[in-house]
mmCIF file of C-alpha atoms in Angstrom:
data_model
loop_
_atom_site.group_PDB
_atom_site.id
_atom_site.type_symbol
_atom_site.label_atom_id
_atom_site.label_comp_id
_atom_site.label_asym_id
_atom_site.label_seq_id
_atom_site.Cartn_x
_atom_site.Cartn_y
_atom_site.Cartn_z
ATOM 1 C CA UNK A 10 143.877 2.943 -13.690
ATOM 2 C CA UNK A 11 146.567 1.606 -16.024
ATOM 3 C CA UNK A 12 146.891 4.282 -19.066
ATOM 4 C CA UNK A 13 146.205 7.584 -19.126
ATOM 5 C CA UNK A 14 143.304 8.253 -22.028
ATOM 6 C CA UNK A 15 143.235 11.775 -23.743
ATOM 7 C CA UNK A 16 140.673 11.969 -26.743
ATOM 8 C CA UNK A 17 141.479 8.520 -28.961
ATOM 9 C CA UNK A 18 145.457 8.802 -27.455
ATOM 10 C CA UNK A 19 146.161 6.318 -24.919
ATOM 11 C CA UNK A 20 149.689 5.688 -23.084
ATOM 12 C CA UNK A 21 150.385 3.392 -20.158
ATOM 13 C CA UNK A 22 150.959 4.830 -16.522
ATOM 14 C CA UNK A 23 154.048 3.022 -15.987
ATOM 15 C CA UNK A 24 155.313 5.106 -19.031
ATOM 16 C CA UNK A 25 154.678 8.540 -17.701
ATOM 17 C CA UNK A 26 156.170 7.280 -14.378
ATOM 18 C CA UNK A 27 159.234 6.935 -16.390
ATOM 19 C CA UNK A 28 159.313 9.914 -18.702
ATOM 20 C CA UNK A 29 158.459 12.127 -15.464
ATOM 21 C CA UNK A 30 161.837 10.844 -13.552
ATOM 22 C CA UNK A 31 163.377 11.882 -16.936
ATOM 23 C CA UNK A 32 161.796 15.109 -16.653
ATOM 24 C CA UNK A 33 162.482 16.031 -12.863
ATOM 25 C CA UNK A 34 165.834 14.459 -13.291
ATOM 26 C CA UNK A 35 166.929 16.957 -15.495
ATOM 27 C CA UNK A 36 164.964 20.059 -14.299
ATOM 28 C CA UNK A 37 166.759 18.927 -10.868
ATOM 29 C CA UNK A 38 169.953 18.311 -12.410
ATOM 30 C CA UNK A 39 169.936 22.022 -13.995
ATOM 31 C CA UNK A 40 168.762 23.777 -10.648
ATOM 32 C CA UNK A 41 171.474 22.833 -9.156
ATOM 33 C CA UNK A 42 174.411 23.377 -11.987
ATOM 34 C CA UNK A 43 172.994 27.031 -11.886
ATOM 35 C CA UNK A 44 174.380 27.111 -8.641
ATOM 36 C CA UNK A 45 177.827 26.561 -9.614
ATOM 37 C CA UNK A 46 178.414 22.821 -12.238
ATOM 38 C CA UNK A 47 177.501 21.686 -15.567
ATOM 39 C CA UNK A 48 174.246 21.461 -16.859
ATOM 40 C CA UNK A 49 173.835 17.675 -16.970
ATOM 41 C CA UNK A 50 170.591 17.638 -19.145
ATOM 42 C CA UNK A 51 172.435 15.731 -22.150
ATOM 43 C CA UNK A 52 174.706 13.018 -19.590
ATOM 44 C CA UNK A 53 171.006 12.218 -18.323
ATOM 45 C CA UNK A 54 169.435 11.538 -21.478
ATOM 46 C CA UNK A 55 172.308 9.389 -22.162
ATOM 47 C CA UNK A 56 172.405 7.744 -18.821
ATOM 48 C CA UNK A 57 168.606 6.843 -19.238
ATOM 49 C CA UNK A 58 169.294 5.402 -22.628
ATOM 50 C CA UNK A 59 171.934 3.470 -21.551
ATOM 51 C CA UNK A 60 169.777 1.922 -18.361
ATOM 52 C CA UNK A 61 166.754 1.145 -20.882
ATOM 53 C CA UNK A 62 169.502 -0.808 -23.368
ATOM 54 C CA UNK A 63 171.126 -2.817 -20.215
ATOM 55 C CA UNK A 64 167.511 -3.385 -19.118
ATOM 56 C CA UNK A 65 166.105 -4.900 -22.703
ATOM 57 C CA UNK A 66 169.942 -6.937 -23.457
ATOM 58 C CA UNK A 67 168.868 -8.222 -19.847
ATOM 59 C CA UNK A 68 165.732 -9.630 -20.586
ATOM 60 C CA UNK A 69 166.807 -10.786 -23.599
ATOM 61 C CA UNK A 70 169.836 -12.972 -22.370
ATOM 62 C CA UNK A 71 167.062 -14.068 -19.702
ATOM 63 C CA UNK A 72 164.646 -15.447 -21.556
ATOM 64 C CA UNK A 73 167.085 -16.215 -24.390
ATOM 65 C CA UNK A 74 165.218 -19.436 -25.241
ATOM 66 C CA UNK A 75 162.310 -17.574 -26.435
ATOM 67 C CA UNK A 76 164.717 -15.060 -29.129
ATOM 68 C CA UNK A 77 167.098 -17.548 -30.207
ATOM 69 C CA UNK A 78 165.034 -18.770 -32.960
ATOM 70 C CA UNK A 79 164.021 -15.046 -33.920
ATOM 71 C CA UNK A 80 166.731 -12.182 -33.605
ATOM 72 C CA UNK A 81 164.430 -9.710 -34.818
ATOM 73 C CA UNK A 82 162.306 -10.133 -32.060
ATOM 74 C CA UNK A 83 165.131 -9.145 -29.899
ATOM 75 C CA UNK A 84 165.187 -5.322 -31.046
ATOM 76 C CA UNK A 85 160.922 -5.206 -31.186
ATOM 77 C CA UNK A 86 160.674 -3.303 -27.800
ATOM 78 C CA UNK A 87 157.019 -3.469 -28.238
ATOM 79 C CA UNK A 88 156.533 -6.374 -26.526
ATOM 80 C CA UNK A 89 157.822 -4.168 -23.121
ATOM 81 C CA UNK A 90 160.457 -7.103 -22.113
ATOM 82 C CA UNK A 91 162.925 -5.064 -19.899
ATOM 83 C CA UNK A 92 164.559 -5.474 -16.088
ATOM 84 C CA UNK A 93 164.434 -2.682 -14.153
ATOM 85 C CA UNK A 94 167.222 -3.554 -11.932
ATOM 86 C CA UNK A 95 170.528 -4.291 -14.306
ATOM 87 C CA UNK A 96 169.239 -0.877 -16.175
ATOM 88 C CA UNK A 97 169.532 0.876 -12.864
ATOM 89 C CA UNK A 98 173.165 -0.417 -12.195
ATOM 90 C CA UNK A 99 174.242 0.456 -15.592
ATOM 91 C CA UNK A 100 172.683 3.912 -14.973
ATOM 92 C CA UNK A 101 174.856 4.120 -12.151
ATOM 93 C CA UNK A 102 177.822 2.909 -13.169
ATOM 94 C CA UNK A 103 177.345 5.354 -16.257
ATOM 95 C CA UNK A 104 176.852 8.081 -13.485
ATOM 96 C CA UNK A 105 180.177 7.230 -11.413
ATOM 97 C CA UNK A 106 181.941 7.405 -14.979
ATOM 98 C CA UNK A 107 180.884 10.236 -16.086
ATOM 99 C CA UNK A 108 181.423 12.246 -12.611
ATOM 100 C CA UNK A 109 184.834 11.333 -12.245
ATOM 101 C CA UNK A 110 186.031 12.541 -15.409
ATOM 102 C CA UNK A 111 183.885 15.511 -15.602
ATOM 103 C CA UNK A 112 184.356 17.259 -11.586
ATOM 104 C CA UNK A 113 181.794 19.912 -12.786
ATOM 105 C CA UNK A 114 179.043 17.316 -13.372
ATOM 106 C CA UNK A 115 179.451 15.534 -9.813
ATOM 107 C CA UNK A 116 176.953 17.848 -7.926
ATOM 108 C CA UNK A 117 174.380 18.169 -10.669
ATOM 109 C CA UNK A 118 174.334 14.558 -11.962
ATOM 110 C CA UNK A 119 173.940 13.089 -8.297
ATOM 111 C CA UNK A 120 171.245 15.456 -8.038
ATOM 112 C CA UNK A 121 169.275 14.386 -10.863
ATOM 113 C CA UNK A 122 169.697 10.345 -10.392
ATOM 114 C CA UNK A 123 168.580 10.521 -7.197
ATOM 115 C CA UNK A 124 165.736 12.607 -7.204
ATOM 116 C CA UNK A 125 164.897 10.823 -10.474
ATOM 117 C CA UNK A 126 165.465 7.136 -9.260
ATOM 118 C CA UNK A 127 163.366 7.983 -6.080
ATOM 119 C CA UNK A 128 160.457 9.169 -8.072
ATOM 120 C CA UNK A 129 160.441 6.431 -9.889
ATOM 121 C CA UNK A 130 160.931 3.675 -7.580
ATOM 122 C CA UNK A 131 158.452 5.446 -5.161
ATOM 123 C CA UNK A 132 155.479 6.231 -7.528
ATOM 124 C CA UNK A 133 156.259 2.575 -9.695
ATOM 125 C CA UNK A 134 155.754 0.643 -6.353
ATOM 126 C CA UNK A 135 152.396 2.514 -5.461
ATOM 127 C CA UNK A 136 151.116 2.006 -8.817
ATOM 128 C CA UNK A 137 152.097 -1.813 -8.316
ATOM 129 C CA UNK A 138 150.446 -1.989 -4.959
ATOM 130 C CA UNK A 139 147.071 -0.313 -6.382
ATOM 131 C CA UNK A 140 146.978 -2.618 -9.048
ATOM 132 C CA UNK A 141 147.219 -5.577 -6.884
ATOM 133 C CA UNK A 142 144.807 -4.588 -4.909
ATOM 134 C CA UNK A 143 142.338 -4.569 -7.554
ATOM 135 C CA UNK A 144 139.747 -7.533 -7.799
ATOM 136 C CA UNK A 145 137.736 -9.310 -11.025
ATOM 137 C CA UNK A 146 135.150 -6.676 -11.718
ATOM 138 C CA UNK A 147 132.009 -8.372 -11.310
ATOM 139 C CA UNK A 148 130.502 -7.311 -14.960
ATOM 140 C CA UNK A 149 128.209 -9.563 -17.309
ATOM 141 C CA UNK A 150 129.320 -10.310 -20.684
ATOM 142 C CA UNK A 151 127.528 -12.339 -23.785
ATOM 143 C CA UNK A 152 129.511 -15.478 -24.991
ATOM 144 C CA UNK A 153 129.630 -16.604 -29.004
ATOM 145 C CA UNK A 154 126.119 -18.240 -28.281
ATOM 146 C CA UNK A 155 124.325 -14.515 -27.027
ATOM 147 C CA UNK A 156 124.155 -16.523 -23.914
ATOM 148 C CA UNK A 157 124.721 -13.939 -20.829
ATOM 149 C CA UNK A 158 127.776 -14.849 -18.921
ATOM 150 C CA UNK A 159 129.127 -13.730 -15.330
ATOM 151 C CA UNK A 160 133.072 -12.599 -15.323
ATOM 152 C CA UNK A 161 133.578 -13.596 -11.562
ATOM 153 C CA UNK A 162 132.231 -17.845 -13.271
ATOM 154 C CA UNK A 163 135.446 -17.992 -14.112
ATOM 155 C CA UNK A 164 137.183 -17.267 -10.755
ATOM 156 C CA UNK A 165 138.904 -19.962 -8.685
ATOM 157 C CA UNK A 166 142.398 -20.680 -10.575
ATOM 158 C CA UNK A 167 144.639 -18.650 -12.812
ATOM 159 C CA UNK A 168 142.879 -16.559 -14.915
ATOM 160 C CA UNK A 169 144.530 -14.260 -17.998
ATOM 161 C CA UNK A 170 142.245 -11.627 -19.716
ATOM 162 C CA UNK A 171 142.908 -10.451 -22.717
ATOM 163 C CA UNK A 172 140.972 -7.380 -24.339
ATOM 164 C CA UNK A 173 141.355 -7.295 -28.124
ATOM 165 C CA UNK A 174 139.960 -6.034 -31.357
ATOM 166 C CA UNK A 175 140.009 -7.474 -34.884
ATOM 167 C CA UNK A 176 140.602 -4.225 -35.851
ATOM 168 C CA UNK A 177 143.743 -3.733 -33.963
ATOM 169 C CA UNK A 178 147.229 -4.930 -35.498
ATOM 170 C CA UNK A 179 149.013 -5.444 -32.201
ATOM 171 C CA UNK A 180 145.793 -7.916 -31.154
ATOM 172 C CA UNK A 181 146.216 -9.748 -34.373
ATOM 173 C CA UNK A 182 150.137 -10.365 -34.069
ATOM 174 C CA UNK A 183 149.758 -11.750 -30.444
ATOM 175 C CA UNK A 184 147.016 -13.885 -30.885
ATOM 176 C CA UNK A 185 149.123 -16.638 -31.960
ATOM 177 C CA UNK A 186 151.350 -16.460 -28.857
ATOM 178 C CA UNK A 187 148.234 -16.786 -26.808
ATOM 179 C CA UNK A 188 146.465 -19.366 -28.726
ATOM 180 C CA UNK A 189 150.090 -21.329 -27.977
ATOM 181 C CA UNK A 190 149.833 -20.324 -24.248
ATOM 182 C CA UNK A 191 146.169 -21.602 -23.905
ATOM 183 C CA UNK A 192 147.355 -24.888 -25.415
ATOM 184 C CA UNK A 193 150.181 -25.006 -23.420
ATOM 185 C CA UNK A 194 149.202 -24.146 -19.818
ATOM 186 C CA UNK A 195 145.453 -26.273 -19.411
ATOM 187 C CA UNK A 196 146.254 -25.318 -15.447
ATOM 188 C CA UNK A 197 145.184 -21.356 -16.700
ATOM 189 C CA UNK A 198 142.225 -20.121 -17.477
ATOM 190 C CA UNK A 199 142.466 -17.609 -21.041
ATOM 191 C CA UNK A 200 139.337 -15.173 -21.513
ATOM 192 C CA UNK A 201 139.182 -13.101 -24.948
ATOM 193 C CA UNK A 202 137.060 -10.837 -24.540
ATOM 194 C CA UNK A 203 136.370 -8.948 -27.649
ATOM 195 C CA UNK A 204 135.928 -5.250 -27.548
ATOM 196 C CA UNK A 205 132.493 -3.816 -29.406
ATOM 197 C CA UNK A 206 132.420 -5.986 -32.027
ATOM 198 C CA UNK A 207 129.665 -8.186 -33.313
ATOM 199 C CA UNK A 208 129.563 -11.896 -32.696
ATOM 200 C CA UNK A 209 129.634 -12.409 -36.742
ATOM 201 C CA UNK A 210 132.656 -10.294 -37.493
ATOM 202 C CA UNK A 211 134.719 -11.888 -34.511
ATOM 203 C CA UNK A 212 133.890 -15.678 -35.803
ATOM 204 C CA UNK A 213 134.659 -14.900 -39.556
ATOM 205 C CA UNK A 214 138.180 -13.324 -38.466
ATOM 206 C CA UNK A 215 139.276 -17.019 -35.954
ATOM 207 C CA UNK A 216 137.776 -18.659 -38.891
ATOM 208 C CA UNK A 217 140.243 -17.215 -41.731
ATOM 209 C CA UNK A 218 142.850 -17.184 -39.484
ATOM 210 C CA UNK A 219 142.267 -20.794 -38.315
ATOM 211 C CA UNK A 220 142.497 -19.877 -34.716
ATOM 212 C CA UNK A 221 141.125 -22.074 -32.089
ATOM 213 C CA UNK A 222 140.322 -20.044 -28.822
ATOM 214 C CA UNK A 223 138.349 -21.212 -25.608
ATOM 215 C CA UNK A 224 136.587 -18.583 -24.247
ATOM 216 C CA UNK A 225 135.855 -15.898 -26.611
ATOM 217 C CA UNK A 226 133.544 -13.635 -24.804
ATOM 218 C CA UNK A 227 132.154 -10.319 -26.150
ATOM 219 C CA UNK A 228 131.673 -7.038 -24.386
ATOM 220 C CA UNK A 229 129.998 -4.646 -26.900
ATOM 221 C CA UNK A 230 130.075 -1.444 -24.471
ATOM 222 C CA UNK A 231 133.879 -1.527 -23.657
ATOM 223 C CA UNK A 232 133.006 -2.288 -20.199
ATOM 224 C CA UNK A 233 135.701 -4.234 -19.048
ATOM 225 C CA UNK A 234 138.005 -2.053 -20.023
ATOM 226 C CA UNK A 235 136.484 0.962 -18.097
ATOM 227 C CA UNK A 236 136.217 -1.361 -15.113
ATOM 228 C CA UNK A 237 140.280 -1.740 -15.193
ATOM 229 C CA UNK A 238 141.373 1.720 -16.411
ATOM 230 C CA UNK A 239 142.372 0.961 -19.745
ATOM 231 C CA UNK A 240 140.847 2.249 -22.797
ATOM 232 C CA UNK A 241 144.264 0.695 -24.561
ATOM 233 C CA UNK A 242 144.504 -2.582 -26.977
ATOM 234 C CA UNK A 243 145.493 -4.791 -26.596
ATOM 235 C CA UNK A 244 145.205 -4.904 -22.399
ATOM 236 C CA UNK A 245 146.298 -8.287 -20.684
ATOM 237 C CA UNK A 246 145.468 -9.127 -17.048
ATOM 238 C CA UNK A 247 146.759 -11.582 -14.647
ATOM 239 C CA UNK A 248 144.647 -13.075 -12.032
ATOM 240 C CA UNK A 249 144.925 -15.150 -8.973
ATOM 241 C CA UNK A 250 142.714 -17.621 -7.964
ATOM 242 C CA UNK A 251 140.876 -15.540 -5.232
ATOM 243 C CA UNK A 252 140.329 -12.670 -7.997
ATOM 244 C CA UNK A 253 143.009 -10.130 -7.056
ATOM 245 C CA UNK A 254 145.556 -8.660 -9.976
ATOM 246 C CA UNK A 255 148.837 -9.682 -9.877
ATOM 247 C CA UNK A 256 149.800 -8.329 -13.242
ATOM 248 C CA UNK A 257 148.918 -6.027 -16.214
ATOM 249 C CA UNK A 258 150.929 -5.927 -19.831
ATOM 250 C CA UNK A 259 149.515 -3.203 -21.854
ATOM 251 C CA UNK A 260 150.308 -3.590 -25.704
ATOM 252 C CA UNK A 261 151.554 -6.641 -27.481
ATOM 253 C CA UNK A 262 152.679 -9.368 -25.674
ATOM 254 C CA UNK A 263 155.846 -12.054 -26.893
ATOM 255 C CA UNK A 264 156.546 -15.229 -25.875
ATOM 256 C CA UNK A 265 158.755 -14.324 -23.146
ATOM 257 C CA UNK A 266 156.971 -11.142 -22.280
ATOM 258 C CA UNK A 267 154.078 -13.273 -21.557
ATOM 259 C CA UNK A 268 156.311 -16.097 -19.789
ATOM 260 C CA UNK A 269 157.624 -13.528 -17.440
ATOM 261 C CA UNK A 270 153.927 -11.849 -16.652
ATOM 262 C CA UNK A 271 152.684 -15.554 -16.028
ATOM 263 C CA UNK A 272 155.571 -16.379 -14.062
ATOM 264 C CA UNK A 273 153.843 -15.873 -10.679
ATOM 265 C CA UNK A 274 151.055 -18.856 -11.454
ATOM 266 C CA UNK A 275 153.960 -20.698 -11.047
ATOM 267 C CA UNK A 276 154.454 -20.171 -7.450
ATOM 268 C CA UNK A 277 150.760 -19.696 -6.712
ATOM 269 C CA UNK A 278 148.719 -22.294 -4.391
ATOM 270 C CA UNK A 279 146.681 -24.464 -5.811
ATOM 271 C CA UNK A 280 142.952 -23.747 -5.922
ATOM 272 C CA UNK A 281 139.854 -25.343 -7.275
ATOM 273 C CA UNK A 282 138.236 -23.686 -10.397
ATOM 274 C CA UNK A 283 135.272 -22.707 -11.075
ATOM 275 C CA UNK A 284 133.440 -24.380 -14.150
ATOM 276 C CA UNK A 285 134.196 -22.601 -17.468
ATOM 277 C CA UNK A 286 133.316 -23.450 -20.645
ATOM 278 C CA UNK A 287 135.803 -25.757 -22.777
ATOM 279 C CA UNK A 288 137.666 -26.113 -26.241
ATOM 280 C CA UNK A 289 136.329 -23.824 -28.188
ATOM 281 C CA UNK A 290 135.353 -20.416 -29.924
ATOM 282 C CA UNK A 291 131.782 -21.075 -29.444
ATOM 283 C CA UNK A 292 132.232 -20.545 -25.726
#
């Protein structure tokens, strides 16, 4: 499962993970400055701000080559581009700071980073190792032709799924980036699969937005999505060759946010595809 779906209200698991250490940070924290301390509810909120801005400027100088040529892109967090680990050391710099010049806050604050960095780092890392040990669900979709398709045809290299919607305003603004990726990267397989639309609708909306995409599949039931946990859009996955998840981005994805989730294809062994269909829409 990768979001948590209540009604038509849909938030990512990796987000509650982080609002919960927030939470039991600070219930923590205040437990133990009734015992004698300050109440370190407001140094925490500040501490986690400051680890989420050290963990975006982070990314940012990282993949710097993909902002230079756009600053505001730099301050859109919706594209999820952070680094968990220089947030955490500014967090805990922050901490030190803050305990030495406020005595009262020592016992408290330690309290509440801890037991907050723990939960986090121990419930992120089983999340991480569920998803990867997810496989390609083997589903059927319909390409543009009506033509019944198997998911699992297109196993045997690196494989990206995107589920999108014409409807959706985050799907529209990254379908650029991964038109450019699919262009760029012939060693990776791109699906689109298109969620309950018709086959009509879909083709008019490429067509006036003169977008060229292989493998446009359609899966009018919302399927797919069921199959991975995630009722969200837009939903990318990552696959290996052998089938098996290696990564998830849920919402819109920029150029480096998508460099970085691709990143592992990189590294990965060389495999022989499967044959897909090629070069265009009509796929």
């Amino acid at each position: 499962m990768l979001t948590l779906t209540i009604g038509t209200f849909a938030i990512a698991l990796n987000h509650i993970l982080l609002i919960s250490a927030l939470i039991l940070a600070t219930l923590v924290g205040w437990r133990v400055a009734k015992r004698g301390g300050e109440n370190p509810e407001s140094v925490l909120f500040s501490l986690f701000l400051l680890g989420m801005l050290a963990a975006r400027v982070s990314f940012v100088l990282m993949y710097w080559s993909y902002y230079s040529s756009d600053w505001l892109q730099m301050v859109d967090l919706r594209d999820g581009g952070f680094l968990a680990w220089p947030g955490i050391i500014a967090l805990l710099i922050g901490a030190v700071l803050y305990g030495w010049r406020r005595p009262a806050l020592r016992k408290p604050l330690s309290a509440g980073v801890i037991t907050g960095l723990l939960f986090w780092g121990m419930t992120s890392l089983s999340l991480s190792v569920y998803e990867k040990g997810t496989r390609l669900p083997d589903i059927t979709l319909r390409n543009a032709n009506g033509e019944v398709v198997q998911l699992a045809d297109y196993q045997g290299g690196p494989l990206v799924i995107n589920l999108w919607a014409t409807w959706c305003p985050p799907c529209r603004r990254e379908m650029p980036v991964l038109e450019s990726a699919q262009r760029m990267r012939p060693d990776v397989t791109f699906l689109f699969v298109n969620q309950a639309e018709s086959m009509q609708s879909v083709s008019t909306y490429l067509a006036t937005q003169g977008l060229n995409l292989d493998n446009v599949l359609f899966d009018a039931s919302g399927r797919l999505g069921q199959a991975v946990g995630s009722m969200a859009l837009p939903t990318t996955l990552f696959y290996q060759a052998d089938g098996r998840l290696i990564n998830s981005h849920l919402g819109e994805l920029s150029q480096a946010s998508l460099a970085r989730a691709m990143e592992p294809f990189d590294t990965a062994p060389a495999a022989t595809r499967k044959p897909t269909c090629e070069a265009s829409a009509t796929c």
